[in-house]
PDB file of C-alpha atoms in Angstrom:
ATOM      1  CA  UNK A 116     162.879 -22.699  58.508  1.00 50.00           C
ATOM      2  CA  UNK A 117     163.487 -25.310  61.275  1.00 54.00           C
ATOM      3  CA  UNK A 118     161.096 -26.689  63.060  1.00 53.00           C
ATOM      4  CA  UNK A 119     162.492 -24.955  66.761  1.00 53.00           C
ATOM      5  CA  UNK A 120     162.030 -22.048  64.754  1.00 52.00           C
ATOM      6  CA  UNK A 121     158.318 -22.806  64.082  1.00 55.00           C
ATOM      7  CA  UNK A 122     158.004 -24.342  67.953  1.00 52.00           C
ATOM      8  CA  UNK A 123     159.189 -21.419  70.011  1.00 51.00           C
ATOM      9  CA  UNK A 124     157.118 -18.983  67.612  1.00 51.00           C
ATOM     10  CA  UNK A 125     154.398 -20.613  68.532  1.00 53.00           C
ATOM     11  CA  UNK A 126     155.261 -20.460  72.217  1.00 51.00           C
ATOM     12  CA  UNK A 127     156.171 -17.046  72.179  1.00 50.00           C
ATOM     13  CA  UNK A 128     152.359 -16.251  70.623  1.00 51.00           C
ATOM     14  CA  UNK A 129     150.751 -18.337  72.816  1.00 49.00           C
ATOM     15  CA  UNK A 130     152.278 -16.708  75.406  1.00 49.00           C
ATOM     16  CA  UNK A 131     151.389 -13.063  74.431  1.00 49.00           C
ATOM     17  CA  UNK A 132     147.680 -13.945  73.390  1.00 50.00           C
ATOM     18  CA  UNK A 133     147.612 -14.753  77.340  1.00 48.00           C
ATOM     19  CA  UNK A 134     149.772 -12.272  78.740  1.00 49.00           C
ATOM     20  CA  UNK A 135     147.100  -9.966  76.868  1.00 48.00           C
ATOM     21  CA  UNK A 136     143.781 -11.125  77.739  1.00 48.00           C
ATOM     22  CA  UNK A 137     144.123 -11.043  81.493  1.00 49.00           C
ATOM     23  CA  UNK A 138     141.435  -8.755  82.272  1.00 50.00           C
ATOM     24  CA  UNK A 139     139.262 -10.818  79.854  1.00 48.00           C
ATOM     25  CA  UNK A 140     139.624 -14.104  81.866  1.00 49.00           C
ATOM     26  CA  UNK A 141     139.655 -11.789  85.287  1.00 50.00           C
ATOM     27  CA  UNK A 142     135.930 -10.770  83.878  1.00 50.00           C
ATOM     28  CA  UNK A 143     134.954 -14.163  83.249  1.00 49.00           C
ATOM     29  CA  UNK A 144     136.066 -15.831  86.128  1.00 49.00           C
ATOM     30  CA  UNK A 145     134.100 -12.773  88.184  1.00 48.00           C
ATOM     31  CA  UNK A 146     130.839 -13.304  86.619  1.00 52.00           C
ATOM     32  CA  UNK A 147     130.177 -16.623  87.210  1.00 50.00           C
ATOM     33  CA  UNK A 148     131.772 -16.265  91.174  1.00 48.00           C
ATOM     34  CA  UNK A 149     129.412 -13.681  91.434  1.00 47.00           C
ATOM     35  CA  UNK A 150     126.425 -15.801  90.422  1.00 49.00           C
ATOM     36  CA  UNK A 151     127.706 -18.825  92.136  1.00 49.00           C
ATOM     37  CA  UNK A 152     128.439 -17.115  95.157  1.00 49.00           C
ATOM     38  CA  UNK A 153     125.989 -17.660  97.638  1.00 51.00           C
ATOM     39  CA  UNK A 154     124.924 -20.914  96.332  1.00 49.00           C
ATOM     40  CA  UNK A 155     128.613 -22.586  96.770  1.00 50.00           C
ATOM     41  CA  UNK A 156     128.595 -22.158 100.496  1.00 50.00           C
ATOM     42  CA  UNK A 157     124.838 -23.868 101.215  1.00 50.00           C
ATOM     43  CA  UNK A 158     125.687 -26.006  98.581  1.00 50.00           C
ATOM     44  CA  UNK A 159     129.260 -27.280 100.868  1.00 52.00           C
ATOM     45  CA  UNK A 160     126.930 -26.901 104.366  1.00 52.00           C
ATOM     46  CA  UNK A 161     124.139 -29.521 102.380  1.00 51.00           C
ATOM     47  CA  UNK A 162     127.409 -31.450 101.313  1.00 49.00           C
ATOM     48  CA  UNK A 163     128.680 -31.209 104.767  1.00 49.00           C
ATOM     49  CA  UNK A 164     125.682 -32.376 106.412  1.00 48.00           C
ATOM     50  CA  UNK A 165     125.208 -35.159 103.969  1.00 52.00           C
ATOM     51  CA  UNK A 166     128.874 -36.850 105.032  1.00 50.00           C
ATOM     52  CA  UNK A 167     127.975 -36.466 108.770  1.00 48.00           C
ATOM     53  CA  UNK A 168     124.588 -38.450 107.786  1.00 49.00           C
ATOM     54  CA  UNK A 169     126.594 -41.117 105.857  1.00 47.00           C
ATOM     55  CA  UNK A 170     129.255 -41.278 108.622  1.00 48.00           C
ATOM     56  CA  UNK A 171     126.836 -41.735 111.006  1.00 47.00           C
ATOM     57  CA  UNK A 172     125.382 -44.626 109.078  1.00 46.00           C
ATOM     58  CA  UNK A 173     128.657 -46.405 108.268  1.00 45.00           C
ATOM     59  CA  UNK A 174     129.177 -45.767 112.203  1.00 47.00           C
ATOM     60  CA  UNK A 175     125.895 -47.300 113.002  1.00 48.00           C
ATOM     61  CA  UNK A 176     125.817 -50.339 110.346  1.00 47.00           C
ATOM     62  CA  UNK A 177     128.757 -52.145 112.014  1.00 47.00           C
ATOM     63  CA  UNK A 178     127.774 -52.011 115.828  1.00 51.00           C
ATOM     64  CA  UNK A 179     124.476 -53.291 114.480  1.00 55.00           C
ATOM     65  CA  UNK A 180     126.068 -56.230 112.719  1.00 58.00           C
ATOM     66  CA  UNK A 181     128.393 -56.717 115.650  1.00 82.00           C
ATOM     67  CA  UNK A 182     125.364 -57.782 117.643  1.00 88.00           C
ATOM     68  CA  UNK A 183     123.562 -60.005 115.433  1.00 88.00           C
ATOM     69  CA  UNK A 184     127.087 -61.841 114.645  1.00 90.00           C
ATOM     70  CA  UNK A 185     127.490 -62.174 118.486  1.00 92.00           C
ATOM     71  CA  UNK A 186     124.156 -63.219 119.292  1.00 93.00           C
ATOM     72  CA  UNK A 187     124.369 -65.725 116.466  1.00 94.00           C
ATOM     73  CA  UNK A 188     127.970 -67.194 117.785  1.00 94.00           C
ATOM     74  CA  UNK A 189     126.649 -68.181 120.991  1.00 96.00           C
ATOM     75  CA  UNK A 190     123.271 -69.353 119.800  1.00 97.00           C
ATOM     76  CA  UNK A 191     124.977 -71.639 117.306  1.00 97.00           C
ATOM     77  CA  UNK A 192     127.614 -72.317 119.801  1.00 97.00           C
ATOM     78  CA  UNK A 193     123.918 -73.297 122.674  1.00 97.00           C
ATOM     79  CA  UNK A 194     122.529 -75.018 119.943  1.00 97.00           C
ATOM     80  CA  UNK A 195     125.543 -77.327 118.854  1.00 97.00           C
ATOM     81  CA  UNK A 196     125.601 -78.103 123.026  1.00 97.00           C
ATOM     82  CA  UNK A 197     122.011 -79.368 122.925  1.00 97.00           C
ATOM     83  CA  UNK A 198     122.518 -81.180 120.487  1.00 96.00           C
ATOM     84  CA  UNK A 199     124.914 -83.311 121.909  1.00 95.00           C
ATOM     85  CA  UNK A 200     123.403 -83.568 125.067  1.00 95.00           C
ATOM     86  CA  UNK A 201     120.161 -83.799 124.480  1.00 94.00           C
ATOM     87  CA  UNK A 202     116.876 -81.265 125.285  1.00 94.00           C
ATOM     88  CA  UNK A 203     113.457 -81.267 126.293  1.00 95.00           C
ATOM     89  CA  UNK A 204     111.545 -81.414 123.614  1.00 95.00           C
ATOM     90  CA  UNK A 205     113.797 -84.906 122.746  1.00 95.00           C
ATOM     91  CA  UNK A 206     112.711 -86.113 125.668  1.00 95.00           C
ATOM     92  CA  UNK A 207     109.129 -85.613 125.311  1.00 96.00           C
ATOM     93  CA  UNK A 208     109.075 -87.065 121.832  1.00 95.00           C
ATOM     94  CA  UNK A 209     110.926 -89.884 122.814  1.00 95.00           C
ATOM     95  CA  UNK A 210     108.221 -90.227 125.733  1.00 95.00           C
ATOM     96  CA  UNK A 211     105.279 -89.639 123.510  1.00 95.00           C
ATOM     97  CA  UNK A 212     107.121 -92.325 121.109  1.00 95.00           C
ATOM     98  CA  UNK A 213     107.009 -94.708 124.404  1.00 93.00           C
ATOM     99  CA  UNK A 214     103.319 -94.238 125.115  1.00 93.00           C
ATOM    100  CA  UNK A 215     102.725 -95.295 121.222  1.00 93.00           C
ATOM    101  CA  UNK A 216     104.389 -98.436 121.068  1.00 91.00           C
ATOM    102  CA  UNK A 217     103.119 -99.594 124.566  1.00 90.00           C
ATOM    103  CA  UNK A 218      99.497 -98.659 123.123  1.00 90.00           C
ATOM    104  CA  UNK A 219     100.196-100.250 119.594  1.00 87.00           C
ATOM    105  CA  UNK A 220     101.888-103.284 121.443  1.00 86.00           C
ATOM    106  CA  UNK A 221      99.471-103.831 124.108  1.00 82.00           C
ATOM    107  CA  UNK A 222      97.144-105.650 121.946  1.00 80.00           C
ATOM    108  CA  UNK A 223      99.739-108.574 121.723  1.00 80.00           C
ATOM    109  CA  UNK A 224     102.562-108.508 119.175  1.00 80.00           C
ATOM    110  CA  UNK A 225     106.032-110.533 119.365  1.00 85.00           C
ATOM    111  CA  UNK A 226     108.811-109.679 121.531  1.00 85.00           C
ATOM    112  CA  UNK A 227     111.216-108.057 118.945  1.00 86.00           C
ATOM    113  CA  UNK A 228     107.848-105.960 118.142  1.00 87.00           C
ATOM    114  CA  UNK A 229     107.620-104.738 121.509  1.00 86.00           C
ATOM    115  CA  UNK A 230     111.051-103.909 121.485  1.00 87.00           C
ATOM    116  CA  UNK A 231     111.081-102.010 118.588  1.00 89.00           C
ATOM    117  CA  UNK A 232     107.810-100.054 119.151  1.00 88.00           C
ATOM    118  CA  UNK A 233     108.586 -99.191 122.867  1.00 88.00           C
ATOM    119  CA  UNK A 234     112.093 -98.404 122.850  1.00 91.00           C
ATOM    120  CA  UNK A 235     113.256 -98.522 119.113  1.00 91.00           C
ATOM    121  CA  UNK A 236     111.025 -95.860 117.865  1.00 93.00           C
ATOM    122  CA  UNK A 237     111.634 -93.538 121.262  1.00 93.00           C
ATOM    123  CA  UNK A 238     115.498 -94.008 120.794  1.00 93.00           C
ATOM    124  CA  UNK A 239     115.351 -93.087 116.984  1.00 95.00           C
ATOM    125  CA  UNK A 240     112.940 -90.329 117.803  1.00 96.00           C
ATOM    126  CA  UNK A 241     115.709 -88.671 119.932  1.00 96.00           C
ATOM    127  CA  UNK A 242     117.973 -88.938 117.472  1.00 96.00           C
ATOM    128  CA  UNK A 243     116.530 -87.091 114.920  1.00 97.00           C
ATOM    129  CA  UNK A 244     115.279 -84.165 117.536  1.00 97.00           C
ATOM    130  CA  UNK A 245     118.912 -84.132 118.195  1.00 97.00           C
ATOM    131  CA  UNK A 246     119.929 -83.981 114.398  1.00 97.00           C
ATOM    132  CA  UNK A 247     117.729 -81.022 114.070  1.00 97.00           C
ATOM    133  CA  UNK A 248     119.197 -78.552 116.544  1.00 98.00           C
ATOM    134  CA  UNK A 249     122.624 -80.156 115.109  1.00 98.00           C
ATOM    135  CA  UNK A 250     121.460 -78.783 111.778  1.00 98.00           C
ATOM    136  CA  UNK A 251     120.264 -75.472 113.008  1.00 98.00           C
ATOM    137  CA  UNK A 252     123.678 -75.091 114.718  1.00 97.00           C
ATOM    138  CA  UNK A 253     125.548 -75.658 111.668  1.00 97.00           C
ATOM    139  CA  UNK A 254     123.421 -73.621 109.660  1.00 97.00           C
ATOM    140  CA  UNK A 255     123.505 -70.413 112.301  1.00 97.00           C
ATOM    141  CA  UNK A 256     127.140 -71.244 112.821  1.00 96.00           C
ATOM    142  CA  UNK A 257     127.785 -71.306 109.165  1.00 97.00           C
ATOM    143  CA  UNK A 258     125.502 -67.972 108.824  1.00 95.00           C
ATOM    144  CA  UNK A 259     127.684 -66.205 111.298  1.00 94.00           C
ATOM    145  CA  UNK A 260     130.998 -66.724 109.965  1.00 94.00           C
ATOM    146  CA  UNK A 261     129.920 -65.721 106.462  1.00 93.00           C
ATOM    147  CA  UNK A 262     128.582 -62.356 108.292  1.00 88.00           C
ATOM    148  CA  UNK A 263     131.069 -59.548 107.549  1.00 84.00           C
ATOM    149  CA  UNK A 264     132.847 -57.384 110.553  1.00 74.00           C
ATOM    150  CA  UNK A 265     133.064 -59.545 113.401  1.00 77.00           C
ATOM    151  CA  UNK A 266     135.212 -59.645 116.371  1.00 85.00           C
ATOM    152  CA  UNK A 267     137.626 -62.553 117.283  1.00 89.00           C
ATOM    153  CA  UNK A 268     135.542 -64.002 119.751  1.00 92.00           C
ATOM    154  CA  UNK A 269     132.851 -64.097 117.249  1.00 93.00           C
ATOM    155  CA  UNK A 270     134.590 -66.034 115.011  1.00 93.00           C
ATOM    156  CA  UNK A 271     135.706 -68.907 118.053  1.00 94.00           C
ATOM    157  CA  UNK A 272     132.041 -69.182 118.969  1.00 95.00           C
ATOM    158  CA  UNK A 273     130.665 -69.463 115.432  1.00 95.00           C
ATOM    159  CA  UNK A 274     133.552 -72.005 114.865  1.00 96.00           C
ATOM    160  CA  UNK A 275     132.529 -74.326 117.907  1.00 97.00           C
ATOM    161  CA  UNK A 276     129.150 -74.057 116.693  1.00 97.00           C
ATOM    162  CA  UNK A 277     129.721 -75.839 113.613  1.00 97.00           C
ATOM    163  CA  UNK A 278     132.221 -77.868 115.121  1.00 97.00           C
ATOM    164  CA  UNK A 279     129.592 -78.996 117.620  1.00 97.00           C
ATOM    165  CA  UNK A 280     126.849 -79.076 114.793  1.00 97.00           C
ATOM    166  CA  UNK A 281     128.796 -81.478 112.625  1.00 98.00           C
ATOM    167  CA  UNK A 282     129.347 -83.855 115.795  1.00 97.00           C
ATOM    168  CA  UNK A 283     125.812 -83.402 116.756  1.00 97.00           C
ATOM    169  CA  UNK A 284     125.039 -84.646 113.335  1.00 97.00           C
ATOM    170  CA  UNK A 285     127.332 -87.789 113.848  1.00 97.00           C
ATOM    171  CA  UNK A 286     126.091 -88.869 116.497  1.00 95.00           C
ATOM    172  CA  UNK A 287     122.845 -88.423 115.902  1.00 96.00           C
ATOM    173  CA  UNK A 288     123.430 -90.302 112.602  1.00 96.00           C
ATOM    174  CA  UNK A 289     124.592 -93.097 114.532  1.00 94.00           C
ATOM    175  CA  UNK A 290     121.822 -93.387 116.799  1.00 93.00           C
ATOM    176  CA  UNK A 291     119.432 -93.418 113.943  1.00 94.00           C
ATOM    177  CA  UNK A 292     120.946 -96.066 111.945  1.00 93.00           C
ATOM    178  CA  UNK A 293     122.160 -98.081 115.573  1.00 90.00           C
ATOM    179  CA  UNK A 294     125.370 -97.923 115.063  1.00 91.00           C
ATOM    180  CA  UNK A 295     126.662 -96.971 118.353  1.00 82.00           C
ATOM    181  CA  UNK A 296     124.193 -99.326 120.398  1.00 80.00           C
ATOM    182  CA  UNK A 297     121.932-101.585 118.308  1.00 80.00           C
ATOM    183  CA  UNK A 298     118.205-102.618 120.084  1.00 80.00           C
ATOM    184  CA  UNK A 299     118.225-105.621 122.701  1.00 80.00           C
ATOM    185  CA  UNK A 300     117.307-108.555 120.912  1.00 81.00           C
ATOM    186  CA  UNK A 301     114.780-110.779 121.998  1.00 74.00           C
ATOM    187  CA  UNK A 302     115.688-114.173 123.505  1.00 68.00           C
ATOM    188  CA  UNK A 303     114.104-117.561 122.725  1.00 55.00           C
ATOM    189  CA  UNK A 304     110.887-118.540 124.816  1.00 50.00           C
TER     190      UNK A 304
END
């Protein structure tokens, strides 16, 4: 016996054990269509319905996104502005640091004391108002560009925002430590 021999006999009964069960298998495959019948279409409508719900989702997830991204571009982009140019609130504090060293100084004190309480203190006060929105412009800036799907112009406004944040931070390093303009010193009398 060879082992074709063996092979195709097996073929051949393979292939009349399912040449003669046809109507068995036709049966079998009947039955269950007929009890799965009506449940297969409700069953694709409810799968239908449930990819139209999860389209609309994906559809609605980006455009949401989109907006915070954008709105988070330009407000690190405002922020990074301020903070090189200064803002209100600096201002006050720096006033409200004025009004403290003339009150603390007022009393008496030496020169350089004056000096440093009136104007020192205001000028450092600035500086660190400034540092702040730097900071929160880096930070949002930072924030943005790690957001995912974002358009182009997204991306240029996130990047000036930590551009402008990490200047914003230089500079108002510098001021704080008087390195770009040290305090008047006080003559001789």
């Amino acid at each position: 016996m060879n082992p074709t021999e063996t092979t195709e006999t097996k073929k051949t009964t393979a292939a009349t054990d399912v040449t003669e069960a046809p109507e068995a298998t036709d049966k079998a495959a009947a039955e269950p269509a007929a009890a799965a019948g009506p449940a297969e279409p409700a069953a694709d409508e409810n799968a239908a319905a449930e990819d139209s719900e999860t389209d609309g989702d994906a559809q609605e997830a980006p455009h949401a996104s989109g907006i915070g991204a954008a709105a988070g571009s330009v407000v690190a982009a405002g922020l990074g502005v301020v903070a090189l140019s200064g803002s209100w609130v600096g201002k006050i504090a720096a006033e409200r640091q004025t009004l403290i060293g003339q009150i603390k100084t007022s009393q008496g004190g030496t020169p350089a004391q004056q000096i440093s309480a009136v104007y020192g203190d205001a000028w450092h006060t600035t500086a660190l108002v400034n540092g702040i929105f730097a900071l929160l412009a880096l930070i949002v800036g930072i924030a943005v560009l790690a957001w995912p799907q974002k358009a182009g112009w997204v991306r240029a406004f996130a990047v000036a925002g930590v551009v402008l944040g990490v200047l914003g931070l230089i500079v108002s390093a510098g001021m704080y430590f008087d390195l770009f303009l040290g305090l008047p010193s006080a003559g001789s009398q």
